Structure formats: C-alpha cells, structure tokens
C-alpha cells in the first residue's frame, strides 16, 4: 500500500529510529513492501521508514535509471535493516541531493566518498558491501533519516540550496 510521505517540519522526521528486533516477520515484510510501493510512486532513489512515520531502522534504495538523478550510475535495489555505516576514507565530496521529504528543493551536501555498510535483508540474511560514488551517497542520505537528520542539516553552504526548477531549468528532472 502506498503511504503518505512526511515532509520536513514533521517532528517524527527528527526522531532516532529503533532497531528492528525480529527479522522475517509478516509486519516487517509488509512495511518494506509499502516502502517500495511508496518510493516507486514518488520516483525516489531511496526511502527510510521514518519518512512514512514508522520509527524503525529500515531503509530501501536503488534504481536502474532515476529521473530525479539522470546522471547517477545505477545502484542495485536494496532493502536494508539495522544498517551500520563505516567510512573507508576521510575524503568527502559535495554533490546535489534532494529528498522526498523536502519536495522541490536541492542542496549541495558533503558525503564520504567510500564506505562499508552492513545490515540484514528482511529475511534476516546478512548484507555487507563496500561502495563509493552515488551508491555511497544514497546510503548515507537514507541512514541519516534513521538518526533524525535531513540533508539540509548536513549542508555547509546554504547558498547552494534552492528550488530544483531554478537550479536546473533545462534538466528533465521529475519533481516529487
Ligand atoms: Ni531523504
């Protein structure tokens, strides 16, 4: 079932989400299915459970080609429970991000360029990956939602924050 996406200003987006304690439950599978349907309907690159008002450490992300990020390399579709991120470098890179909870806007956000992430899929099977580039960026963005952090809170220069249609007037960017 497609769910409503909370927008910035809703205090639920600022809470720290709780660990999922039991894997492979019908409730967890239903949550992930709802998140997937909601993300696809919004043409998003990722979604975190708090964005639909569920305070659990669950994120999904991935796409073959995303209209919101036409230049991004594909990221395998991933459902990740209780993620733990470990940067593999101190190097950070700034690039544009948007968020389904911050519709119509984009900002330049610094992120680690390479990291390892671990966690579980909804069946309880472990996931361990080392990633870089846009994949690393998306994971950091989604996992920030689990700690109540929205991307504008990570920005260093608010002059690089604006409306998508003004920043990218010629781009074929689908708005959320
Ligand atoms: Ni977001």
CSV table of N, CA and C and ligand atoms in Angstrom, one decimal:
chain,number,residue,atom,x,y,z
A,1,UNK,N,0.8,-1.2,0.0
A,1,UNK,CA,0.0,0.0,0.0
A,1,UNK,C,0.9,1.2,0.0
A,2,UNK,N,0.5,2.2,-0.9
A,2,UNK,CA,1.3,3.4,-0.9
A,2,UNK,C,1.0,4.2,0.3
A,3,UNK,N,2.0,4.8,0.9
A,3,UNK,CA,1.8,5.6,2.2
A,3,UNK,C,2.2,7.0,1.9
A,4,UNK,N,1.6,7.8,2.8
A,4,UNK,CA,1.9,9.3,2.8
A,4,UNK,C,3.4,9.5,3.2
A,5,UNK,N,4.1,10.4,2.5
A,5,UNK,CA,5.5,10.7,2.8
A,5,UNK,C,5.5,12.0,3.7
A,6,UNK,N,6.0,11.9,4.9
A,6,UNK,CA,6.1,13.1,5.8
A,6,UNK,C,7.0,14.1,5.2
A,7,UNK,N,6.7,15.3,5.5
A,7,UNK,CA,7.5,16.4,5.0
A,7,UNK,C,8.2,17.1,6.1
A,8,UNK,N,9.4,17.8,5.8
A,8,UNK,CA,10.2,18.5,6.7
A,8,UNK,C,9.3,19.4,7.5
A,9,UNK,N,9.5,19.4,8.8
A,9,UNK,CA,8.6,20.2,9.7
A,9,UNK,C,7.9,19.2,10.6
A,10,UNK,N,7.7,18.0,10.1
A,10,UNK,CA,7.0,17.0,11.0
A,10,UNK,C,8.0,16.5,12.0
A,11,UNK,N,7.7,16.5,13.3
A,11,UNK,CA,8.7,16.2,14.3
A,11,UNK,C,9.1,14.7,14.2
A,12,UNK,N,8.3,13.9,13.6
A,12,UNK,CA,8.7,12.4,13.5
A,12,UNK,C,9.9,12.2,12.7
A,13,UNK,N,10.2,13.2,11.8
A,13,UNK,CA,11.4,13.1,10.9
A,13,UNK,C,12.7,13.4,11.7
A,14,UNK,N,12.5,13.9,12.9
A,14,UNK,CA,13.7,14.3,13.7
A,14,UNK,C,14.0,13.3,14.8
A,15,UNK,N,13.2,12.2,14.9
A,15,UNK,CA,13.5,11.2,16.0
A,15,UNK,C,14.5,10.2,15.5
A,16,UNK,N,15.1,9.6,16.6
A,16,UNK,CA,16.0,8.4,16.3
A,16,UNK,C,15.2,7.2,16.2
A,17,UNK,N,15.3,6.4,15.1
A,17,UNK,CA,14.5,5.2,14.9
A,17,UNK,C,15.1,4.1,15.7
A,18,UNK,N,14.2,3.1,16.0
A,18,UNK,CA,14.6,2.0,16.9
A,18,UNK,C,15.1,0.8,16.0
A,19,UNK,N,15.9,0.0,16.6
A,19,UNK,CA,16.4,-1.3,16.0
A,19,UNK,C,15.2,-2.2,15.7
A,20,UNK,N,15.3,-2.9,14.6
A,20,UNK,CA,14.3,-4.0,14.3
A,20,UNK,C,14.8,-5.2,15.1
A,21,UNK,N,13.9,-5.7,15.9
A,21,UNK,CA,14.4,-6.8,16.8
A,21,UNK,C,14.1,-8.2,16.2
A,22,UNK,N,13.1,-8.3,15.4
A,22,UNK,CA,12.9,-9.7,14.8
A,22,UNK,C,12.8,-9.6,13.3
A,23,UNK,N,13.5,-10.5,12.6
A,23,UNK,CA,13.5,-10.5,11.2
A,23,UNK,C,12.5,-11.4,10.6
A,24,UNK,N,12.2,-11.2,9.3
A,24,UNK,CA,11.4,-12.1,8.6
A,24,UNK,C,9.9,-12.2,9.2
A,25,UNK,N,9.5,-11.2,9.8
A,25,UNK,CA,8.1,-11.2,10.3
A,25,UNK,C,7.2,-10.7,9.2
A,26,UNK,N,5.9,-11.1,9.2
A,26,UNK,CA,5.0,-10.5,8.2
A,26,UNK,C,4.9,-9.0,8.3
A,27,UNK,N,5.0,-8.4,9.5
A,27,UNK,CA,4.9,-7.0,9.7
A,27,UNK,C,6.1,-6.3,9.0
A,28,UNK,N,7.3,-6.9,9.2
A,28,UNK,CA,8.5,-6.3,8.5
A,28,UNK,C,8.4,-6.3,7.0
A,29,UNK,N,7.9,-7.5,6.5
A,29,UNK,CA,7.8,-7.7,5.1
A,29,UNK,C,6.7,-6.7,4.5
A,30,UNK,N,5.6,-6.5,5.3
A,30,UNK,CA,4.6,-5.6,4.8
A,30,UNK,C,5.1,-4.2,4.8
A,31,UNK,N,5.9,-3.8,5.8
A,31,UNK,CA,6.5,-2.5,5.9
A,31,UNK,C,7.4,-2.2,4.7
A,32,UNK,N,8.2,-3.2,4.4
A,32,UNK,CA,9.2,-3.0,3.2
A,32,UNK,C,8.4,-2.9,1.9
A,33,UNK,N,7.4,-3.7,1.8
A,33,UNK,CA,6.6,-3.7,0.6
A,33,UNK,C,5.9,-2.3,0.4
A,34,UNK,N,5.4,-1.8,1.5
A,34,UNK,CA,4.8,-0.4,1.4
A,34,UNK,C,5.8,0.6,1.1
A,35,UNK,N,7.0,0.5,1.7
A,35,UNK,CA,8.0,1.5,1.4
A,35,UNK,C,8.4,1.4,-0.1
A,36,UNK,N,8.5,0.2,-0.6
A,36,UNK,CA,8.9,0.1,-2.1
A,36,UNK,C,7.8,0.7,-3.0
A,37,UNK,N,6.6,0.4,-2.7
A,37,UNK,CA,5.5,1.0,-3.5
A,37,UNK,C,5.5,2.5,-3.4
A,38,UNK,N,5.7,3.0,-2.2
A,38,UNK,CA,5.7,4.5,-2.0
A,38,UNK,C,6.9,5.1,-2.7
A,39,UNK,N,8.1,4.5,-2.7
A,39,UNK,CA,9.2,5.0,-3.3
A,39,UNK,C,9.1,5.0,-4.8
A,40,UNK,N,8.6,3.9,-5.4
A,40,UNK,CA,8.4,3.9,-6.8
A,40,UNK,C,7.4,4.9,-7.3
A,41,UNK,N,6.3,5.0,-6.6
A,41,UNK,CA,5.2,6.0,-6.9
A,41,UNK,C,5.8,7.4,-6.9
A,42,UNK,N,6.7,7.7,-6.0
A,42,UNK,CA,7.3,9.0,-5.9
A,42,UNK,C,8.5,9.2,-6.8
A,43,UNK,N,8.9,8.1,-7.5
A,43,UNK,CA,10.1,8.1,-8.4
A,43,UNK,C,11.4,8.5,-7.6
A,44,UNK,N,11.4,8.0,-6.4
A,44,UNK,CA,12.6,8.3,-5.5
A,44,UNK,C,13.7,7.3,-5.7
A,45,UNK,N,14.9,7.7,-5.2
A,45,UNK,CA,16.1,6.9,-5.3
A,45,UNK,C,16.2,6.1,-4.0
A,46,UNK,N,15.5,6.5,-3.0
A,46,UNK,CA,15.5,5.8,-1.7
A,46,UNK,C,14.4,6.3,-0.8
A,47,UNK,N,14.2,5.5,0.3
A,47,UNK,CA,13.2,5.9,1.3
A,47,UNK,C,13.6,5.2,2.6
A,48,UNK,N,13.4,6.0,3.7
A,48,UNK,CA,13.6,5.4,5.0
A,48,UNK,C,12.3,5.3,5.7
A,49,UNK,N,12.2,4.3,6.6
A,49,UNK,CA,10.9,4.1,7.3
A,49,UNK,C,10.3,5.3,8.0
A,50,UNK,N,11.2,6.1,8.7
A,50,UNK,CA,10.6,7.3,9.3
A,50,UNK,C,9.9,8.3,8.4
A,51,UNK,N,10.3,8.2,7.1
A,51,UNK,CA,9.6,9.1,6.2
A,51,UNK,C,8.1,8.7,6.0
A,52,UNK,N,7.7,7.5,6.3
A,52,UNK,CA,6.3,7.2,6.3
A,52,UNK,C,5.8,7.0,7.7
A,53,UNK,N,6.5,7.6,8.7
A,53,UNK,CA,6.0,7.7,10.0
A,53,UNK,C,6.3,6.4,10.9
A,54,UNK,N,7.2,5.6,10.4
A,54,UNK,CA,7.5,4.3,11.1
A,54,UNK,C,8.9,4.5,11.7
A,55,UNK,N,9.0,4.5,13.0
A,55,UNK,CA,10.3,4.7,13.7
A,55,UNK,C,11.2,3.5,13.8
A,56,UNK,N,11.4,2.8,12.7
A,56,UNK,CA,12.3,1.6,12.7
A,56,UNK,C,13.5,1.8,11.8
A,57,UNK,N,14.6,1.1,12.1
A,57,UNK,CA,15.8,1.3,11.3
A,57,UNK,C,15.7,0.4,10.0
A,58,UNK,N,15.0,0.9,9.1
A,58,UNK,CA,14.8,0.2,7.8
A,58,UNK,C,14.9,1.3,6.7
A,59,UNK,N,15.7,1.0,5.7
A,59,UNK,CA,15.8,1.8,4.5
A,59,UNK,C,15.8,1.0,3.3
A,60,UNK,N,15.3,1.6,2.2
A,60,UNK,CA,15.4,0.9,0.9
A,60,UNK,C,16.0,2.0,-0.1
A,61,UNK,N,16.7,1.5,-1.1
A,61,UNK,CA,17.2,2.4,-2.1
A,61,UNK,C,17.6,1.6,-3.3
A,62,UNK,N,17.9,2.3,-4.4
A,62,UNK,CA,18.3,1.7,-5.6
A,62,UNK,C,17.5,2.0,-6.8
A,63,UNK,N,18.1,1.9,-8.0
A,63,UNK,CA,17.4,2.2,-9.3
A,63,UNK,C,18.3,1.8,-10.4
A,64,UNK,N,17.7,1.5,-11.5
A,64,UNK,CA,18.4,1.3,-12.8
A,64,UNK,C,18.8,2.7,-13.4
A,65,UNK,N,17.7,3.5,-13.5
A,65,UNK,CA,17.8,4.8,-14.0
A,65,UNK,C,16.8,5.6,-13.3
A,66,UNK,N,17.3,6.7,-12.7
A,66,UNK,CA,16.4,7.5,-11.9
A,66,UNK,C,16.2,8.9,-12.6
A,67,UNK,N,14.9,9.3,-12.8
A,67,UNK,CA,14.7,10.5,-13.5
A,67,UNK,C,15.1,11.7,-12.6
A,68,UNK,N,15.0,11.5,-11.3
A,68,UNK,CA,15.4,12.6,-10.4
A,68,UNK,C,17.0,12.8,-10.4
A,69,UNK,N,17.7,11.7,-10.8
A,69,UNK,CA,19.2,11.8,-10.8
A,69,UNK,C,19.6,11.2,-12.1
A,70,UNK,N,19.4,11.9,-13.3
A,70,UNK,CA,19.6,11.3,-14.6
A,70,UNK,C,21.1,10.9,-14.8
A,71,UNK,N,22.0,11.6,-14.1
A,71,UNK,CA,23.4,11.3,-14.4
A,71,UNK,C,24.0,10.2,-13.5
A,72,UNK,N,23.3,9.8,-12.5
A,72,UNK,CA,23.8,8.9,-11.5
A,72,UNK,C,23.9,7.5,-12.1
A,73,UNK,N,25.0,6.8,-11.6
A,73,UNK,CA,25.2,5.4,-12.1
A,73,UNK,C,24.2,4.5,-11.3
A,74,UNK,N,23.8,3.4,-11.9
A,74,UNK,CA,22.8,2.5,-11.3
A,74,UNK,C,23.2,2.1,-9.9
A,75,UNK,N,22.3,1.9,-9.0
A,75,UNK,CA,22.5,1.4,-7.7
A,75,UNK,C,21.6,0.2,-7.5
A,76,UNK,N,22.1,-1.0,-7.1
A,76,UNK,CA,21.2,-2.2,-7.0
A,76,UNK,C,20.1,-2.0,-6.0
A,77,UNK,N,18.9,-2.4,-6.3
A,77,UNK,CA,17.8,-2.2,-5.4
A,77,UNK,C,18.1,-3.0,-4.1
A,78,UNK,N,18.0,-2.4,-3.0
A,78,UNK,CA,18.5,-2.9,-1.7
A,78,UNK,C,17.4,-2.6,-0.6
A,79,UNK,N,17.1,-3.6,0.2
A,79,UNK,CA,16.3,-3.4,1.4
A,79,UNK,C,17.2,-3.7,2.6
A,80,UNK,N,17.4,-2.8,3.4
A,80,UNK,CA,18.5,-2.9,4.4
A,80,UNK,C,17.9,-2.6,5.8
A,81,UNK,N,18.0,-3.6,6.7
A,81,UNK,CA,17.5,-3.5,8.1
A,81,UNK,C,18.7,-3.3,9.0
A,82,UNK,N,18.5,-2.4,10.0
A,82,UNK,CA,19.5,-2.1,11.0
A,82,UNK,C,20.9,-1.8,10.4
A,83,UNK,N,21.0,-0.9,9.5
A,83,UNK,CA,22.3,-0.6,8.8
A,83,UNK,C,23.3,0.0,9.8
A,84,UNK,N,24.6,-0.4,9.5
A,84,UNK,CA,25.7,0.2,10.2
A,84,UNK,C,26.7,0.7,9.1
A,85,UNK,N,27.0,1.9,9.1
A,85,UNK,CA,27.9,2.5,8.1
A,85,UNK,C,29.3,2.8,8.7
A,86,UNK,N,30.3,2.4,8.0
A,86,UNK,CA,31.7,2.7,8.4
A,86,UNK,C,32.4,3.4,7.2
A,87,UNK,N,32.8,4.6,7.3
A,87,UNK,CA,33.5,5.3,6.3
A,87,UNK,C,34.9,4.6,6.1
A,88,UNK,N,35.3,4.5,4.8
A,88,UNK,CA,36.6,3.9,4.5
A,88,UNK,C,37.6,4.9,4.0
A,89,UNK,N,37.3,6.2,4.2
A,89,UNK,CA,38.1,7.3,3.8
A,89,UNK,C,37.7,8.5,4.7
A,90,UNK,N,38.6,9.5,4.8
A,90,UNK,CA,38.2,10.7,5.4
A,90,UNK,C,37.7,11.7,4.3
A,91,UNK,N,37.9,11.3,3.0
A,91,UNK,CA,37.6,12.2,1.9
A,91,UNK,C,36.1,12.4,1.8
A,92,UNK,N,35.7,13.6,1.6
A,92,UNK,CA,34.3,13.9,1.4
A,92,UNK,C,34.1,14.7,0.1
A,93,UNK,N,33.0,14.5,-0.5
A,93,UNK,CA,32.7,15.2,-1.8
A,93,UNK,C,31.3,15.8,-1.7
A,94,UNK,N,31.2,17.0,-2.2
A,94,UNK,CA,29.9,17.7,-2.2
A,94,UNK,C,29.2,17.4,-3.6
A,95,UNK,N,27.9,17.1,-3.5
A,95,UNK,CA,27.1,17.0,-4.7
A,95,UNK,C,25.6,17.3,-4.3
A,96,UNK,N,24.8,17.4,-5.4
A,96,UNK,CA,23.4,17.7,-5.2
A,96,UNK,C,22.6,16.5,-4.7
A,97,UNK,N,21.8,16.9,-3.7
A,97,UNK,CA,20.8,15.9,-3.2
A,97,UNK,C,19.4,16.5,-3.1
A,98,UNK,N,18.4,15.7,-3.2
A,98,UNK,CA,17.1,16.0,-2.9
A,98,UNK,C,16.5,15.0,-2.0
A,99,UNK,N,15.3,15.2,-1.5
A,99,UNK,CA,14.7,14.3,-0.6
A,99,UNK,C,13.2,14.4,-0.8
A,100,UNK,N,12.6,13.2,-0.7
A,100,UNK,CA,11.1,13.2,-0.9
A,100,UNK,C,10.4,13.9,0.2
A,101,UNK,N,11.1,14.1,1.4
A,101,UNK,CA,10.5,14.8,2.5
A,101,UNK,C,10.8,16.3,2.4
A,102,UNK,N,11.6,16.7,1.4
A,102,UNK,CA,11.9,18.1,1.2
A,102,UNK,C,11.6,18.5,-0.3
A,103,UNK,N,10.3,18.4,-0.7
A,103,UNK,CA,10.0,18.4,-2.1
A,103,UNK,C,10.3,19.7,-2.8
A,104,UNK,N,10.8,19.6,-4.0
A,104,UNK,CA,11.0,20.8,-4.9
A,104,UNK,C,12.4,21.4,-4.7
A,105,UNK,N,13.2,20.9,-3.8
A,105,UNK,CA,14.5,21.6,-3.4
A,105,UNK,C,15.6,20.7,-3.7
A,106,UNK,N,16.8,21.3,-3.9
A,106,UNK,CA,18.1,20.6,-3.9
A,106,UNK,C,19.1,21.3,-3.2
A,107,UNK,N,20.1,20.6,-2.7
A,107,UNK,CA,21.2,21.2,-2.0
A,107,UNK,C,22.5,20.5,-2.2
A,108,UNK,N,23.6,21.1,-2.0
A,108,UNK,CA,24.9,20.5,-2.1
A,108,UNK,C,25.3,20.0,-0.7
A,109,UNK,N,25.5,18.7,-0.6
A,109,UNK,CA,25.7,18.0,0.6
A,109,UNK,C,27.1,17.3,0.6
A,110,UNK,N,27.9,17.5,1.6
A,110,UNK,CA,29.2,16.7,1.7
A,110,UNK,C,28.9,15.3,2.2
A,111,UNK,N,29.5,14.3,1.6
A,111,UNK,CA,29.4,12.9,2.0
A,111,UNK,C,30.7,12.2,1.8
A,112,UNK,N,30.9,11.2,2.6
A,112,UNK,CA,32.1,10.3,2.5
A,112,UNK,C,32.0,9.6,1.1
A,113,UNK,N,33.2,9.6,0.4
A,113,UNK,CA,33.2,9.0,-0.9
A,113,UNK,C,33.2,7.5,-1.0
A,114,UNK,N,33.6,6.9,0.1
A,114,UNK,CA,33.7,5.4,0.2
A,114,UNK,C,33.4,4.9,1.5
A,115,UNK,N,32.6,3.9,1.6
A,115,UNK,CA,32.2,3.3,2.9
A,115,UNK,C,31.8,1.8,2.8
A,116,UNK,N,31.8,1.2,4.0
A,116,UNK,CA,31.3,-0.1,4.1
A,116,UNK,C,30.0,-0.1,4.8
A,117,UNK,N,29.0,-0.8,4.3
A,117,UNK,CA,27.8,-0.9,5.1
A,117,UNK,C,27.4,-2.4,5.4
A,118,UNK,N,26.9,-2.6,6.6
A,118,UNK,CA,26.4,-3.9,6.9
A,118,UNK,C,25.0,-3.8,7.4
A,119,UNK,N,24.3,-4.9,7.5
A,119,UNK,CA,22.9,-4.9,7.9
A,119,UNK,C,22.3,-6.2,7.5
A,120,UNK,N,21.0,-6.3,7.4
A,120,UNK,CA,20.3,-7.5,7.1
A,120,UNK,C,19.2,-7.2,6.1
A,121,UNK,N,18.9,-8.2,5.3
A,121,UNK,CA,17.7,-8.1,4.5
A,121,UNK,C,16.5,-8.5,5.3
A,122,UNK,N,15.3,-8.3,4.7
A,122,UNK,CA,14.1,-8.6,5.6
A,122,UNK,C,14.0,-10.0,6.0
A,123,UNK,N,14.7,-10.9,5.3
A,123,UNK,CA,14.6,-12.4,5.7
A,123,UNK,C,15.7,-12.6,6.8
A,124,UNK,N,16.5,-11.7,7.1
A,124,UNK,CA,17.5,-11.9,8.2
A,124,UNK,C,18.8,-12.3,7.7
A,125,UNK,N,19.0,-12.3,6.3
A,125,UNK,CA,20.3,-12.6,5.7
A,125,UNK,C,21.2,-11.4,5.8
A,126,UNK,N,22.5,-11.6,6.2
A,126,UNK,CA,23.4,-10.5,6.3
A,126,UNK,C,23.7,-9.9,5.0
A,127,UNK,N,24.0,-8.6,5.0
A,127,UNK,CA,24.4,-7.8,3.9
A,127,UNK,C,25.7,-7.1,4.3
A,128,UNK,N,26.7,-7.2,3.4
A,128,UNK,CA,28.0,-6.5,3.6
A,128,UNK,C,28.5,-6.0,2.3
A,129,UNK,N,28.6,-4.7,2.2
A,129,UNK,CA,29.1,-4.1,0.9
A,129,UNK,C,30.1,-3.0,1.1
A,130,UNK,N,31.0,-2.8,0.2
A,130,UNK,CA,31.8,-1.7,0.1
A,130,UNK,C,31.5,-0.9,-1.1
A,131,UNK,N,31.2,0.4,-1.0
A,131,UNK,CA,30.6,1.1,-2.1
A,131,UNK,C,31.3,2.5,-2.2
A,132,UNK,N,31.1,3.1,-3.3
A,132,UNK,CA,31.6,4.5,-3.5
A,132,UNK,C,30.6,5.3,-4.4
A,133,UNK,N,30.9,6.5,-4.6
A,133,UNK,CA,30.1,7.3,-5.6
A,133,UNK,C,28.7,7.5,-5.1
A,134,UNK,N,27.8,7.5,-6.1
A,134,UNK,CA,26.4,7.8,-5.8
A,134,UNK,C,25.8,6.8,-4.8
A,135,UNK,N,26.2,5.5,-5.0
A,135,UNK,CA,25.7,4.5,-4.1
A,135,UNK,C,26.1,4.8,-2.6
A,136,UNK,N,27.3,5.3,-2.4
A,136,UNK,CA,27.7,5.6,-1.0
A,136,UNK,C,26.9,6.9,-0.5
A,137,UNK,N,26.6,7.8,-1.4
A,137,UNK,CA,25.9,9.0,-1.1
A,137,UNK,C,24.4,8.6,-0.7
A,138,UNK,N,23.8,7.8,-1.5
A,138,UNK,CA,22.4,7.4,-1.2
A,138,UNK,C,22.3,6.7,0.2
A,139,UNK,N,23.2,5.8,0.4
A,139,UNK,CA,23.2,5.1,1.7
A,139,UNK,C,23.3,6.1,2.9
A,140,UNK,N,24.2,7.0,2.8
A,140,UNK,CA,24.4,8.0,3.8
A,140,UNK,C,23.2,8.8,4.0
A,141,UNK,N,22.6,9.2,2.9
A,141,UNK,CA,21.3,10.1,3.0
A,141,UNK,C,20.2,9.3,3.7
A,142,UNK,N,20.0,8.0,3.3
A,142,UNK,CA,18.9,7.3,3.8
A,142,UNK,C,19.1,6.9,5.3
A,143,UNK,N,20.4,6.6,5.6
A,143,UNK,CA,20.7,6.2,7.0
A,143,UNK,C,20.6,7.4,8.0
A,144,UNK,N,20.9,8.6,7.4
A,144,UNK,CA,20.7,9.8,8.2
A,144,UNK,C,19.3,9.9,8.7
A,145,UNK,N,18.3,9.5,7.9
A,145,UNK,CA,16.9,9.6,8.3
A,145,UNK,C,16.7,8.8,9.5
A,146,UNK,N,17.4,7.7,9.8
A,146,UNK,CA,17.2,6.9,10.9
A,146,UNK,C,17.7,7.6,12.2
A,147,UNK,N,18.5,8.6,12.0
A,147,UNK,CA,19.0,9.4,13.2
A,147,UNK,C,18.4,10.8,13.2
A,148,UNK,N,17.3,10.9,12.5
A,148,UNK,CA,16.6,12.2,12.5
A,148,UNK,C,17.3,13.3,11.8
A,149,UNK,N,18.1,13.0,10.9
A,149,UNK,CA,18.9,14.0,10.1
A,149,UNK,C,18.4,14.2,8.7
A,150,UNK,N,18.0,15.4,8.3
A,150,UNK,CA,17.6,15.7,7.0
A,150,UNK,C,18.8,16.4,6.3
A,151,UNK,N,18.9,16.2,4.9
A,151,UNK,CA,20.2,16.7,4.3
A,151,UNK,C,20.5,18.2,4.5
A,152,UNK,N,19.5,19.1,4.6
A,152,UNK,CA,19.9,20.5,4.8
A,152,UNK,C,20.7,20.7,6.1
A,153,UNK,N,20.5,19.7,7.1
A,153,UNK,CA,21.2,19.8,8.3
A,153,UNK,C,22.7,19.5,8.1
A,154,UNK,N,23.0,18.9,7.0
A,154,UNK,CA,24.4,18.5,6.7
A,154,UNK,C,25.1,19.5,5.8
A,155,UNK,N,24.4,20.5,5.3
A,155,UNK,CA,24.9,21.4,4.3
A,155,UNK,C,25.9,22.4,5.0
A,156,UNK,N,27.0,22.8,4.2
A,156,UNK,CA,28.0,23.7,4.8
A,156,UNK,C,27.7,25.1,4.2
A,157,UNK,N,27.0,25.2,3.1
A,157,UNK,CA,26.9,26.5,2.4
A,157,UNK,C,25.4,26.6,1.9
A,158,UNK,N,24.6,27.3,2.7
A,158,UNK,CA,23.2,27.4,2.3
A,158,UNK,C,22.9,28.2,1.1
A,159,UNK,N,24.0,28.8,0.5
A,159,UNK,CA,23.8,29.5,-0.8
A,159,UNK,C,23.6,28.4,-1.9
A,160,UNK,N,24.0,27.2,-1.6
A,160,UNK,CA,23.9,26.1,-2.6
A,160,UNK,C,22.7,25.3,-2.2
A,161,UNK,N,21.6,25.9,-2.0
A,161,UNK,CA,20.3,25.3,-1.6
A,161,UNK,C,19.3,26.1,-2.4
A,162,UNK,N,18.4,25.4,-3.1
A,162,UNK,CA,17.5,26.1,-3.9
A,162,UNK,C,16.4,25.2,-4.5
A,163,UNK,N,15.5,25.9,-5.3
A,163,UNK,CA,14.5,25.1,-5.9
A,163,UNK,C,15.0,24.4,-7.2
A,164,UNK,N,14.6,23.2,-7.3
A,164,UNK,CA,15.1,22.4,-8.4
A,164,UNK,C,14.9,23.0,-9.8
A,165,UNK,N,13.7,23.6,-10.0
A,165,UNK,CA,13.4,24.1,-11.3
A,165,UNK,C,14.2,25.4,-11.6
A,166,UNK,N,14.7,26.1,-10.6
A,166,UNK,CA,15.5,27.2,-10.8
A,166,UNK,C,17.0,26.8,-11.0
A,167,UNK,N,17.4,25.9,-10.1
A,167,UNK,CA,18.8,25.4,-10.2
A,167,UNK,C,19.1,24.7,-11.5
A,168,UNK,N,18.1,23.9,-12.0
A,168,UNK,CA,18.3,23.1,-13.2
A,168,UNK,C,17.2,23.3,-14.2
A,169,UNK,N,17.1,24.5,-14.7
A,169,UNK,CA,15.9,24.9,-15.6
A,169,UNK,C,15.8,24.0,-16.8
A,170,UNK,N,16.9,23.5,-17.3
A,170,UNK,CA,16.9,22.8,-18.6
A,170,UNK,C,16.8,21.3,-18.3
A,171,UNK,N,17.0,20.8,-17.1
A,171,UNK,CA,17.1,19.4,-16.8
A,171,UNK,C,15.7,18.8,-16.8
A,172,UNK,N,15.6,17.6,-17.3
A,172,UNK,CA,14.4,16.9,-17.3
A,172,UNK,C,14.2,16.1,-16.0
A,173,UNK,N,14.1,17.0,-14.9
A,173,UNK,CA,14.0,16.4,-13.6
A,173,UNK,C,12.6,16.3,-13.2
A,174,UNK,N,12.2,15.1,-12.7
A,174,UNK,CA,10.8,14.9,-12.3
A,174,UNK,C,10.7,15.4,-10.8
A,175,UNK,N,9.7,16.2,-10.6
A,175,UNK,CA,9.6,16.8,-9.3
A,175,UNK,C,8.7,15.8,-8.4
A,176,UNK,N,9.0,15.8,-7.2
A,176,UNK,CA,8.2,15.0,-6.3
A,176,UNK,C,7.0,15.8,-5.8
B,1,LIG,NI1,15.5,11.7,2.1
